[in-house]
mmCIF file of C-alpha atoms in Angstrom:
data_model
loop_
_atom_site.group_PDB
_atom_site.id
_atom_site.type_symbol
_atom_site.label_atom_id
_atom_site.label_comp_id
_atom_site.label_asym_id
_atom_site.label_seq_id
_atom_site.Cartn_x
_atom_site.Cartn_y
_atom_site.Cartn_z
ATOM 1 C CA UNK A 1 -10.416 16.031 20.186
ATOM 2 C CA UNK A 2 -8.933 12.624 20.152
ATOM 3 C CA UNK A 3 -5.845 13.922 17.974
ATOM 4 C CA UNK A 4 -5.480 16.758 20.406
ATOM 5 C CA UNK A 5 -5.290 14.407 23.862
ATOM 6 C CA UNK A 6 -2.834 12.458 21.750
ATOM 7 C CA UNK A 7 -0.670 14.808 20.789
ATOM 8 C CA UNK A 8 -0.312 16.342 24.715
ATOM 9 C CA UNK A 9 0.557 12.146 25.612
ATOM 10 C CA UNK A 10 -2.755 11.129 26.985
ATOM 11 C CA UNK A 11 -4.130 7.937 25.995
ATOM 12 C CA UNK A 12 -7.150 7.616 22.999
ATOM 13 C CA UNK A 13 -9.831 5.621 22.764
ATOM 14 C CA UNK A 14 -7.826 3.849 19.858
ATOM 15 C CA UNK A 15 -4.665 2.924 22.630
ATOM 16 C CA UNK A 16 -6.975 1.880 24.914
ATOM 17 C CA UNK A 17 -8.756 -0.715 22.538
ATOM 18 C CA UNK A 18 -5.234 -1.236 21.105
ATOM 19 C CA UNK A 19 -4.172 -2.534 23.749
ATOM 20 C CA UNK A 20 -7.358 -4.383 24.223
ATOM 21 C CA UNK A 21 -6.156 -6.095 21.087
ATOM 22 C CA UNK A 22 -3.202 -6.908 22.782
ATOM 23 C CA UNK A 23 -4.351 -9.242 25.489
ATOM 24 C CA UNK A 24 -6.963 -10.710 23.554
ATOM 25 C CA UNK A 25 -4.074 -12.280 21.137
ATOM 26 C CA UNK A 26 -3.175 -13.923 24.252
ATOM 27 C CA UNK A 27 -5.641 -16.357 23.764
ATOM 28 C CA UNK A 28 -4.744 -17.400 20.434
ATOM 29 C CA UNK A 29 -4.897 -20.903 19.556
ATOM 30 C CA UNK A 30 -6.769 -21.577 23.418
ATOM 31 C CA UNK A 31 -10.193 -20.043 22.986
ATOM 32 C CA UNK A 32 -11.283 -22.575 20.463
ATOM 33 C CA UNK A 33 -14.175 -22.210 19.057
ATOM 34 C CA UNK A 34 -14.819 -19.322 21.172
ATOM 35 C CA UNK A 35 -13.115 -15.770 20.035
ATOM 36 C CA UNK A 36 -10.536 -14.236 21.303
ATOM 37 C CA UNK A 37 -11.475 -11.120 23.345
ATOM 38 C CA UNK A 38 -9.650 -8.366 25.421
ATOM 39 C CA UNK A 39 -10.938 -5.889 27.903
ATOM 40 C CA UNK A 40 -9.542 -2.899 29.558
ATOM 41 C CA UNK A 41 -11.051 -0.886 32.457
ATOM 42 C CA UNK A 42 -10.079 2.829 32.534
ATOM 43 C CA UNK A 43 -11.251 5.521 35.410
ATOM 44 C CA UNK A 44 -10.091 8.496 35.492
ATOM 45 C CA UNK A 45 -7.598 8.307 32.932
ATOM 46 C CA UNK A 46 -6.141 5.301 34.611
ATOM 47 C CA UNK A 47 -5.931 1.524 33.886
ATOM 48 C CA UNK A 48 -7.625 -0.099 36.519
ATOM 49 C CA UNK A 49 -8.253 -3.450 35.351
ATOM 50 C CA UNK A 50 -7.526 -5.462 31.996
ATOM 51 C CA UNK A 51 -8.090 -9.031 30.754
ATOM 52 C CA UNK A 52 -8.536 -11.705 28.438
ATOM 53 C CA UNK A 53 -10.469 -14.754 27.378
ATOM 54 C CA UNK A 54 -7.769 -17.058 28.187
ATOM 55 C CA UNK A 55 -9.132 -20.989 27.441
ATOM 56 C CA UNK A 56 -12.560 -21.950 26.046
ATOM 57 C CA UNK A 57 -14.994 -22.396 28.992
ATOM 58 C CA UNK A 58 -13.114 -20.656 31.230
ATOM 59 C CA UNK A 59 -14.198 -16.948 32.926
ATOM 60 C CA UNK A 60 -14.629 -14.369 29.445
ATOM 61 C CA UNK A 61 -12.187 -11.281 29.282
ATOM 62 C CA UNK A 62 -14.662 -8.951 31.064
ATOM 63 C CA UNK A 63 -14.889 -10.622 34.205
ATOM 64 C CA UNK A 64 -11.189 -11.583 34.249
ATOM 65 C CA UNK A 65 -10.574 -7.929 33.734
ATOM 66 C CA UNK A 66 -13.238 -6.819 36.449
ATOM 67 C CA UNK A 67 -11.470 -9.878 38.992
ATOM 68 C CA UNK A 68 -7.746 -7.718 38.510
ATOM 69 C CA UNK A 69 -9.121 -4.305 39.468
ATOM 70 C CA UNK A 70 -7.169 -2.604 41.904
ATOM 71 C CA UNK A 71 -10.049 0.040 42.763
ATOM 72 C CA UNK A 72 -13.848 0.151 42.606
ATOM 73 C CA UNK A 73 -14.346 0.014 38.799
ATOM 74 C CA UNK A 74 -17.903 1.770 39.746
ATOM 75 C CA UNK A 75 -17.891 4.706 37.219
ATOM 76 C CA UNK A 76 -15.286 3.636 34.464
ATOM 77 C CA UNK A 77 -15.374 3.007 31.428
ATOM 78 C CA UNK A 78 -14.507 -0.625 29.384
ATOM 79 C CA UNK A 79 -13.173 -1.010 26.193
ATOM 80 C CA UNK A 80 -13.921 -4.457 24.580
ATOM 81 C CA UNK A 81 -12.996 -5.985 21.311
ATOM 82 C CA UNK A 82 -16.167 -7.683 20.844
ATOM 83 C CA UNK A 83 -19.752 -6.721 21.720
ATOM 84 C CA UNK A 84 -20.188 -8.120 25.519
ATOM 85 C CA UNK A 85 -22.488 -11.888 25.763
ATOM 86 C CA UNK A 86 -25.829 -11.513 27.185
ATOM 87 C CA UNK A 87 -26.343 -15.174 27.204
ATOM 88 C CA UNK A 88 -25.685 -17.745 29.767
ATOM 89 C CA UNK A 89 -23.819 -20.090 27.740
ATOM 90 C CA UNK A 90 -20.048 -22.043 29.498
ATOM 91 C CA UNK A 91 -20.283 -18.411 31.546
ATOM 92 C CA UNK A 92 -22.874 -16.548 32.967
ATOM 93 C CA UNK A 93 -23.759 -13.187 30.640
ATOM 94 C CA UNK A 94 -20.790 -10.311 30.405
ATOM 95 C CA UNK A 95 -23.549 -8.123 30.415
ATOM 96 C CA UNK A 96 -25.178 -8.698 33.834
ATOM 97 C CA UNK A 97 -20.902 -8.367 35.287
ATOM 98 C CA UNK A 98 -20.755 -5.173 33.511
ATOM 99 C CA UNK A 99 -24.087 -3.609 34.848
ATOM 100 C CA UNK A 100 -23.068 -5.089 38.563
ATOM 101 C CA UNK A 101 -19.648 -3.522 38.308
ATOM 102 C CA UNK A 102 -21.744 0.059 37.773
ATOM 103 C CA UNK A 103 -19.515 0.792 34.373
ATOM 104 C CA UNK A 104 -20.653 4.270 32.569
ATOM 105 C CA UNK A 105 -19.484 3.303 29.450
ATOM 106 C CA UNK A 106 -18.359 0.574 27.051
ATOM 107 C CA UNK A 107 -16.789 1.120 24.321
ATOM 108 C CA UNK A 108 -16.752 -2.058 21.663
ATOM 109 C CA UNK A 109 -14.331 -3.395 18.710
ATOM 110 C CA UNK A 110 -16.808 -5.177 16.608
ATOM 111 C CA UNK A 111 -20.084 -6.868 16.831
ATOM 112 C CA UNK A 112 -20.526 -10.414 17.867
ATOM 113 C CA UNK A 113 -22.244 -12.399 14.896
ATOM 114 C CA UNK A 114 -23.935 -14.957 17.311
ATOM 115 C CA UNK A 115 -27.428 -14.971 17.025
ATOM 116 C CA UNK A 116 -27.802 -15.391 20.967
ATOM 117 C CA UNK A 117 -25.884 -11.784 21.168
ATOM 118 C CA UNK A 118 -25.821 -9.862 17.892
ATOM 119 C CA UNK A 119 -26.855 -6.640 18.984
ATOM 120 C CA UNK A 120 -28.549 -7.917 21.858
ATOM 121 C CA UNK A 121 -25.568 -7.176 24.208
ATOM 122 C CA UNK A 122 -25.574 -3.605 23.197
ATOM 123 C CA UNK A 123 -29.196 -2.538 23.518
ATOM 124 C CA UNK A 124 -29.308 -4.356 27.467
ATOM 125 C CA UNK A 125 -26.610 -2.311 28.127
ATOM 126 C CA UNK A 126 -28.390 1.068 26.750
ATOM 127 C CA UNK A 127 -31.666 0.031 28.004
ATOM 128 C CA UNK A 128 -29.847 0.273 31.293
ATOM 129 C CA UNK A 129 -28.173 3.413 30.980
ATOM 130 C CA UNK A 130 -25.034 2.455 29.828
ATOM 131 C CA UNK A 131 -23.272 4.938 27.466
ATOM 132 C CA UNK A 132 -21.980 2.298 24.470
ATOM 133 C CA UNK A 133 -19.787 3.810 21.736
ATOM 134 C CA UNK A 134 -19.048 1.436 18.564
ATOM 135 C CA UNK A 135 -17.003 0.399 15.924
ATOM 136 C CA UNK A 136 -13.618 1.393 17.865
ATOM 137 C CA UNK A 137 -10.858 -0.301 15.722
ATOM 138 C CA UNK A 138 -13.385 -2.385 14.270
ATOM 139 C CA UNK A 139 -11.718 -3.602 11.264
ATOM 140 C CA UNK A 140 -8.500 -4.569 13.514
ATOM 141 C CA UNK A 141 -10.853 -6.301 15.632
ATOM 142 C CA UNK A 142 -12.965 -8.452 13.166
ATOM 143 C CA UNK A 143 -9.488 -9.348 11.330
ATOM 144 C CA UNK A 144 -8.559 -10.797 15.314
ATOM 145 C CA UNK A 145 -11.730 -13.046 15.134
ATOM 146 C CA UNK A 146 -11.786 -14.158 11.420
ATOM 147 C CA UNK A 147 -12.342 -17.663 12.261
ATOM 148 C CA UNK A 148 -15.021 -16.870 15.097
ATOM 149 C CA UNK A 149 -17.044 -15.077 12.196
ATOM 150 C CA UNK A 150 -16.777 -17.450 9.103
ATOM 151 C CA UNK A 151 -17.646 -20.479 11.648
ATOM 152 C CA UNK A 152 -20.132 -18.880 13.667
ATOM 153 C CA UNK A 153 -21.561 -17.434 9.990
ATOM 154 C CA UNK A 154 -21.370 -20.812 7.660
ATOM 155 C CA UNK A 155 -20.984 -23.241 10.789
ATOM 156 C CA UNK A 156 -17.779 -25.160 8.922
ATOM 157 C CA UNK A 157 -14.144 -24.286 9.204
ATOM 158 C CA UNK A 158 -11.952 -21.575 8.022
ATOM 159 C CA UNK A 159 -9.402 -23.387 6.037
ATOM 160 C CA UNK A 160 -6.124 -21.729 5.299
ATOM 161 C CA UNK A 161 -4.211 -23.345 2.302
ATOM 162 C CA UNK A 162 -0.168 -23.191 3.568
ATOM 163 C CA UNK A 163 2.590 -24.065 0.859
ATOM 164 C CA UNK A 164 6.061 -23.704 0.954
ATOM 165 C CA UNK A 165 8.211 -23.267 -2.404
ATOM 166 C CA UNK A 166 10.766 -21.498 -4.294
ATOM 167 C CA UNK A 167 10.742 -17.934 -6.329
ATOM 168 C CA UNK A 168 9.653 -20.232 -9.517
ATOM 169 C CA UNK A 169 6.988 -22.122 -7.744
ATOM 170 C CA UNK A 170 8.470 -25.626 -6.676
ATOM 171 C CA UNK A 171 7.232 -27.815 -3.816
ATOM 172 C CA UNK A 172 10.218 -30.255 -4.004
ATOM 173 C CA UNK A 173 13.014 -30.796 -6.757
ATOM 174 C CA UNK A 174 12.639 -32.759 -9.459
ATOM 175 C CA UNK A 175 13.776 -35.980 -7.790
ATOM 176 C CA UNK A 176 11.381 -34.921 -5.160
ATOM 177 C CA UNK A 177 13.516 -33.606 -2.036
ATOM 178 C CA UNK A 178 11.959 -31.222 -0.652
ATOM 179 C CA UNK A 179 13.674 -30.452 2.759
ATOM 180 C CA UNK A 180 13.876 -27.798 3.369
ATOM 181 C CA UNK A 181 12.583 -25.046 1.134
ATOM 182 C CA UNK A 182 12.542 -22.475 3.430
ATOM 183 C CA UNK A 183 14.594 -21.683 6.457
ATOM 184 C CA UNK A 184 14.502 -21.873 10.196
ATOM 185 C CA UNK A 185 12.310 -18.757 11.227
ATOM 186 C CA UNK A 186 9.385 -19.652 8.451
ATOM 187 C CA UNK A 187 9.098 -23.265 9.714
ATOM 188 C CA UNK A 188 8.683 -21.759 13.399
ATOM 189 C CA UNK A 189 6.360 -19.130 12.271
ATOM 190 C CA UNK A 190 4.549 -22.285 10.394
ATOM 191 C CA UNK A 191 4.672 -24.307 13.815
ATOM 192 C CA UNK A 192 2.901 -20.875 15.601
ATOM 193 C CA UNK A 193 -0.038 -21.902 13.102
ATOM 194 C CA UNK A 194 -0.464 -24.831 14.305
ATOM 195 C CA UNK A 195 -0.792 -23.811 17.563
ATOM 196 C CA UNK A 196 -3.273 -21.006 16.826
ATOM 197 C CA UNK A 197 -5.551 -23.705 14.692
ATOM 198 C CA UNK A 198 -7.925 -26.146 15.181
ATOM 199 C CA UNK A 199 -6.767 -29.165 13.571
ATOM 200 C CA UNK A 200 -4.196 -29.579 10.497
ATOM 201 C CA UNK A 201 -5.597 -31.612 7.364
ATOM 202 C CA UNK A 202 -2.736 -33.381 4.805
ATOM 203 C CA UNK A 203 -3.955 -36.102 2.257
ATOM 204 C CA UNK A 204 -2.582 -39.902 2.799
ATOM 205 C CA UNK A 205 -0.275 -39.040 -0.407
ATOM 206 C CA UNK A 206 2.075 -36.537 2.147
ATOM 207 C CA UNK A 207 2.046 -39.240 4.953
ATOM 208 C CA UNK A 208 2.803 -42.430 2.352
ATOM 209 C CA UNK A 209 5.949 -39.426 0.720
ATOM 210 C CA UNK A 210 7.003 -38.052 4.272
ATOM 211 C CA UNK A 211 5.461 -39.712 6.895
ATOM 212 C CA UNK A 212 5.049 -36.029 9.028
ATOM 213 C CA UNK A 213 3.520 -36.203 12.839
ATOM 214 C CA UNK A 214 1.694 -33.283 11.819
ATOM 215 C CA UNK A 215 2.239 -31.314 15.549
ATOM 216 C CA UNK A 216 3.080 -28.428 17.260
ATOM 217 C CA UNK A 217 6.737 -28.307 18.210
ATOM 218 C CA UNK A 218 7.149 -24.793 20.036
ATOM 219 C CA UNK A 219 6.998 -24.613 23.892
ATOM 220 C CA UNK A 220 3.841 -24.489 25.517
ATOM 221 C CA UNK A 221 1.808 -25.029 22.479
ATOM 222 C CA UNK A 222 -1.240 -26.680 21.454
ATOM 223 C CA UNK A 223 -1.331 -29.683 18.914
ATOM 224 C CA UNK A 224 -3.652 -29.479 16.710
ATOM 225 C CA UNK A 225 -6.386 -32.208 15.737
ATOM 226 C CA UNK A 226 -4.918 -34.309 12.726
ATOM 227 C CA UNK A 227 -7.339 -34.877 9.794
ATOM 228 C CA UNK A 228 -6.353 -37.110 6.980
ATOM 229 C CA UNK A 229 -7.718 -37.441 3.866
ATOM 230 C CA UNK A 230 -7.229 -41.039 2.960
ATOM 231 C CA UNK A 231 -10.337 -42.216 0.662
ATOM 232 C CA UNK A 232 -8.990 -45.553 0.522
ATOM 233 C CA UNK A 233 -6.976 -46.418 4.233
ATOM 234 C CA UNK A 234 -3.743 -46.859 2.891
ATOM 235 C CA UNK A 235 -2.085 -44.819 5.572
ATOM 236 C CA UNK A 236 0.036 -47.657 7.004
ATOM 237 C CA UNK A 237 -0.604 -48.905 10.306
ATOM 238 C CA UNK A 238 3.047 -48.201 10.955
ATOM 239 C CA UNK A 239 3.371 -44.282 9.948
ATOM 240 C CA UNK A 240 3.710 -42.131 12.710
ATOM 241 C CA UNK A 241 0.055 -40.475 12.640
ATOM 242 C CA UNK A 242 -1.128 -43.810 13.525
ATOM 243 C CA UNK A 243 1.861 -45.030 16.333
ATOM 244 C CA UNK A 244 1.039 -41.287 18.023
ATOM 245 C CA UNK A 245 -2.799 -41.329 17.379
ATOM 246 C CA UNK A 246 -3.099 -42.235 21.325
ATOM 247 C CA UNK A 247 -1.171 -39.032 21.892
ATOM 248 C CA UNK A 248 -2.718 -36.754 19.583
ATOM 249 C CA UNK A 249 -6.286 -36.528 18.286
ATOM 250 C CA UNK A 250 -6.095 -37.758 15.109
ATOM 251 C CA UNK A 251 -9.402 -38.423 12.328
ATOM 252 C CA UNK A 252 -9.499 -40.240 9.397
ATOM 253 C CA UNK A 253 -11.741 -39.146 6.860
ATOM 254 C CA UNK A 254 -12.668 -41.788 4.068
ATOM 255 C CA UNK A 255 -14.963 -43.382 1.529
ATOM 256 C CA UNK A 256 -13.956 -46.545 2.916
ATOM 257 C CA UNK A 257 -17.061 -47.835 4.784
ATOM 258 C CA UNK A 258 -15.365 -51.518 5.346
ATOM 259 C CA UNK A 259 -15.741 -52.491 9.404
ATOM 260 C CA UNK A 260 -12.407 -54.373 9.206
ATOM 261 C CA UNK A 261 -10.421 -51.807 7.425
ATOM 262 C CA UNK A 262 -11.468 -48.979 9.896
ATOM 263 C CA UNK A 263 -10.915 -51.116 12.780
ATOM 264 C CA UNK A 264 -6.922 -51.476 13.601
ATOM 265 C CA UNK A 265 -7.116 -47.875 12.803
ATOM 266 C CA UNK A 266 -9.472 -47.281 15.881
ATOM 267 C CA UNK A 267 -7.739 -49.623 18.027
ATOM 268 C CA UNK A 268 -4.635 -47.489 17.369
ATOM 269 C CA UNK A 269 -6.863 -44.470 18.463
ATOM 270 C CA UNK A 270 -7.482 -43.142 15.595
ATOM 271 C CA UNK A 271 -11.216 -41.989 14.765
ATOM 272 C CA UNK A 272 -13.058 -42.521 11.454
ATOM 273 C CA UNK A 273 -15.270 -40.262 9.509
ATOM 274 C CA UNK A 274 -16.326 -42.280 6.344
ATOM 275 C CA UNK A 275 -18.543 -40.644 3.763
ATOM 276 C CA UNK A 276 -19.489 -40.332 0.020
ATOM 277 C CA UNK A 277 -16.548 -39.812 -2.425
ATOM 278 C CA UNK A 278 -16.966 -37.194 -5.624
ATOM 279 C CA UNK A 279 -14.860 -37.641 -8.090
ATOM 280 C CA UNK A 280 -12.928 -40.879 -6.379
ATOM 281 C CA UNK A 281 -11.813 -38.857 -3.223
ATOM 282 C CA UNK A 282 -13.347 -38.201 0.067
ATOM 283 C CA UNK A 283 -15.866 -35.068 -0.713
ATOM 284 C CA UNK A 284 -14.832 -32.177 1.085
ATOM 285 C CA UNK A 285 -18.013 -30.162 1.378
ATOM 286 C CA UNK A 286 -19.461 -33.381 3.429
ATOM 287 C CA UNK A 287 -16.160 -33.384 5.082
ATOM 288 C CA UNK A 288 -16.781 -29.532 6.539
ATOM 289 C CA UNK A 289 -19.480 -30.162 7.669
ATOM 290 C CA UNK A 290 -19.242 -32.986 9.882
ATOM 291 C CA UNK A 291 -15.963 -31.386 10.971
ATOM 292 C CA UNK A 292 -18.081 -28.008 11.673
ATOM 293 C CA UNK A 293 -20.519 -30.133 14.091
ATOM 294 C CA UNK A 294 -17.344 -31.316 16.133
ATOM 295 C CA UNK A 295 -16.664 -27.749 16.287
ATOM 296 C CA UNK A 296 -13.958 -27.323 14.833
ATOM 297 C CA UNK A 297 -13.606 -23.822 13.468
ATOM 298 C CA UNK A 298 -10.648 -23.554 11.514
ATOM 299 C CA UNK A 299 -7.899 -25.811 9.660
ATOM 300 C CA UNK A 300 -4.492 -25.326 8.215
ATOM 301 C CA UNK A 301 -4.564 -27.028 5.220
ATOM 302 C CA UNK A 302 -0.803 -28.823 4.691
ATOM 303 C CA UNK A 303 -1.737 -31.482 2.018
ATOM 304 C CA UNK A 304 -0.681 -31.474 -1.526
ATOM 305 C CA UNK A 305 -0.976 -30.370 -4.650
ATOM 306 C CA UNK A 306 -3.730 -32.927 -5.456
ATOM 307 C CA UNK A 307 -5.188 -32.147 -1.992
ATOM 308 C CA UNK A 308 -4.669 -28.570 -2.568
ATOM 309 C CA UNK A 309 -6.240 -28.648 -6.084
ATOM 310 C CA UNK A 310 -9.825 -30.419 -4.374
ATOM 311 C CA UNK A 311 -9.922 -27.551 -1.528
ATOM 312 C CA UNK A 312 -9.884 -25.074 -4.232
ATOM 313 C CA UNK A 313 -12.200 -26.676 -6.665
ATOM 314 C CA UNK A 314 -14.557 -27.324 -4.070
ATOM 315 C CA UNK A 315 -14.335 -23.534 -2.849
ATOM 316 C CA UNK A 316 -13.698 -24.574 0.849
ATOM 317 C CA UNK A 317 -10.341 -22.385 1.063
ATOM 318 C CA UNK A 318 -10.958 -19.254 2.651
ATOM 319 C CA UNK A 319 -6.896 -17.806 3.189
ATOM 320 C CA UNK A 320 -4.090 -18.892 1.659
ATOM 321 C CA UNK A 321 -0.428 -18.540 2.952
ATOM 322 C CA UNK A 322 2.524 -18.988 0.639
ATOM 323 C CA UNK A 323 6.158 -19.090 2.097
ATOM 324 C CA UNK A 324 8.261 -18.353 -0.493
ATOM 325 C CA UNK A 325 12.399 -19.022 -0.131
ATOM 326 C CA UNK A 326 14.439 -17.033 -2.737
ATOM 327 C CA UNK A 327 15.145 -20.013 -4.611
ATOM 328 C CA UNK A 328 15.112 -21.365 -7.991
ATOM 329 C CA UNK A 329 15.065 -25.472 -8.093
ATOM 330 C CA UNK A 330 13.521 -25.344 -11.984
ATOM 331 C CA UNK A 331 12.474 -28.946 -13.590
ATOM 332 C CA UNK A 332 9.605 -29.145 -15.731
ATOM 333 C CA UNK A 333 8.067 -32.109 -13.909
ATOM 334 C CA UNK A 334 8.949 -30.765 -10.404
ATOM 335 C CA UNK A 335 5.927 -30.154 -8.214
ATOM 336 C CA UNK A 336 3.763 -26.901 -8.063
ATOM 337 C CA UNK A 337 1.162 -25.867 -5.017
ATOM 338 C CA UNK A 338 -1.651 -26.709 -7.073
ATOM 339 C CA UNK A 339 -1.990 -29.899 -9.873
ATOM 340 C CA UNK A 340 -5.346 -30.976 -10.912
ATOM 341 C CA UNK A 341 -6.620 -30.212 -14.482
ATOM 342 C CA UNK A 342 -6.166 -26.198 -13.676
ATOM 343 C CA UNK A 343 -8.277 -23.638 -14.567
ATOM 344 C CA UNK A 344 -8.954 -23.391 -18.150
ATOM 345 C CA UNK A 345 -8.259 -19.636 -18.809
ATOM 346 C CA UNK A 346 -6.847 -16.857 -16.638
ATOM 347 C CA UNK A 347 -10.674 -15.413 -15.714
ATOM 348 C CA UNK A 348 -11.954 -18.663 -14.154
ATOM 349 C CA UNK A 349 -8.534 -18.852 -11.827
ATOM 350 C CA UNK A 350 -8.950 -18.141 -8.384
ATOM 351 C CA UNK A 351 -8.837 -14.596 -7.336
ATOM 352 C CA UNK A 352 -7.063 -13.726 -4.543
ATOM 353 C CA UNK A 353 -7.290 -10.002 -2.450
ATOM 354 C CA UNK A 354 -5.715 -8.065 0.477
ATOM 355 C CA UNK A 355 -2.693 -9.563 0.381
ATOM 356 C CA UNK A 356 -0.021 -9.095 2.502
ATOM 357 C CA UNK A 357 4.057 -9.700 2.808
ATOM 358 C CA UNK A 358 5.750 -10.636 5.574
ATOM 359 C CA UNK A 359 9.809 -10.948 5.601
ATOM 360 C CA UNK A 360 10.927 -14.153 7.803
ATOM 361 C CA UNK A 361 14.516 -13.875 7.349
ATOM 362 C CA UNK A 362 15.226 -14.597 4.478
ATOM 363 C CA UNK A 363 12.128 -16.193 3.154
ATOM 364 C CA UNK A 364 8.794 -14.132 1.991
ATOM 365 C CA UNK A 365 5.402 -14.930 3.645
ATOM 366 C CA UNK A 366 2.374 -13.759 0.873
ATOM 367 C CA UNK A 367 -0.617 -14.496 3.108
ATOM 368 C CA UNK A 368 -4.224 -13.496 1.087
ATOM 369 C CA UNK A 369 -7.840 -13.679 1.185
ATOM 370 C CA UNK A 370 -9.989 -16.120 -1.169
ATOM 371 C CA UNK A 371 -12.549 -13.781 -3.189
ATOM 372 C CA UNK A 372 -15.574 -16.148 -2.880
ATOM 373 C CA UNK A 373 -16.451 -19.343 -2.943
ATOM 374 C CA UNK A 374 -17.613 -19.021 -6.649
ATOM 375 C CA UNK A 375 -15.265 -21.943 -8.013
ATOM 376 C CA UNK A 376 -16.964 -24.349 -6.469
ATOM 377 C CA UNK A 377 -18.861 -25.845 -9.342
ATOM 378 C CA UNK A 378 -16.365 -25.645 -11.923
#
């Protein structure tokens, strides 16, 4: 029936929560660590009202979408990309809006993982007399919230591992130049992740060999907090992390627990999470999850290859992103993504799935899942 409405140009359940899709990817890198969600009221065959979730602990996309109807919505029906709260939590419960409005029926993306909801939404709804319909675009709409469900799951970020390098995997040339690898359009589409992250992590090694700010530099974006992994505080106290750390929230994670040592680093703003070490670095499980109770949900990983070798070893890495420039620098000692001792055979090497390629003029974006966190004790 759906196929046939389509077909004569009326609009589908699928458009409808396509579109729904649509505005909720307006609140990309704001809703932090709340998930994006858009809603769309239709009556009649009409659009009457549509929304978003547009900052974290601000009104949720139902009642922004109910607040821009331009006729009674009494009767309609909502599509949402995420099973409506029925908690009071920064925002009273979607629920209660919905049944107020007098909606007949909701149709919903995906389910919401929270314990406080998780089905819950749904059967107030029904017990109310609510028609709800289910798993509309669902897999569209739990690929939207991917962070939202590994943090609200395992209550520590997502991490994605970003590298740029040439078609025969170098970081840098052998005398160690390194910019730039790739051209204009990938290092925009790199500064859109930083906007649509949490924080950004990078080991002391990167600041001490480029001394980065580590920010967002497209208009109207959001910097992201700046974690560095720096076991020993010997960022110096004149790199730019530190001169901007009054600017932009910036941590310091170490296995330094010295009071005098941490302490021009706080005056310059900076904050200090100091922990146990494994293996002579800061350990990055305890590191997740004292990030995870600051909630933040998700971290673009931009260290390097030693840093990049620890995230995998200790199975934190949940994406990875390679930009790739058709290049060749060779050099046998030029850098790689990934140093460490390796993997010692091809079955124990990390296994990657569902990748996918994305051109950026002329440079290759290979972004793909980590299978698994079963590395982790190797």
């Amino acid at each position: 029936m759906e196929e046939n409405r389509a077909e004569q140009g009326e609009k589908t359940e699928r458009d409808y929560m396509r579109r729904a899709l649509e505005l909720a990817e307006q609140g990309m890198g704001w809703t932090s660590p709340n998930p994006m969600v858009g809603a769309v009221i239709v009556k009649e065959g009409r659009i009457i009202g549509e929304g978003f979730h547009e900052r974290y602990g601000e009104a949720h996309a139902e009642r922004n979408a109910f607040a821009s109807c331009r006729e009674d919505p009494r009767g309609a029906d909502l599509y949402v990309t995420l099973e409506p709260c029925c908690h009071y939590g920064k925002q009273p419960p979607c629920t209660d809006a919905i049944l107020e409005a007098g909606i007949r029926r909701v149709i919903i993306g995906s389910g919401d993982p929270n314990p406080l909801v998780a089905g819950k939404g749904v059967r107030i709804l029904r017990e109310h007399g609510v028609l709800v319909e289910e798993h509309v675009l669902e897999e569209e709409c739990r690929g939207l919230n991917e962070v939202f469900f590994h943090f609200i799951q395992t209550g520590r970020p997502f991490v994605v591992m970003k590298y740029a390098m040439t078609m025969d995997g170098k970081t840098a040339c052998c005398t160690g130049a390194s910019k730039w690898i790739t051209g204009g359009e990938a290092r925009a589409h790199v500064h859109r992740q930083r906007h649509r992250y949490r924080a950004i992590m990078a080991g002391a090694g990167t600041v001490l060999k480029d001394d980065p700010l580590l920010t967002c530099r497209i208009e109207g974006g959001r910097n992201p907090v700046r974690i560095i992994c720096d076991s020993r505080l010997r960022t110096p106290l004149s790199s730019r992390i530190v001169r901007t750390a009054g600017e932009v929230p910036t941590i310091f994670a170490t296995c330094c627990g010295q009071e005098e040592r941490q302490e021009p680093y706080r005056r310059a703003g900076c904050r200090i999470l100091a922990g146990p070490e494994r293996e002579g670095r800061v350990d990055l499980e305890w590191l997740m999850e004292e990030l995870g109770k600051e909630k933040i949900d998700s971290i673009l990983l931009e260290g390097g290859s030693t840093l990049n070798w620890s995230a995998l070893k200790t199975g934190i890495v949940s994406k990875v992103q390679a930009y790739i420039a058709p290049k060749l620098f060779g050099g046998e000692r030029a850098k790689t993504p990934v140093a460490g001792a390796g993997f010692p055979s091809p079955d124990e090497g990390v296994l990657l799935r569902d990748s996918r390629v994305v051109r950026l003029g002329e440079d290759f974006l290979i972004e793909s899942e980590v299978c698994g966190n079963v590395y982790r004790n190797h």
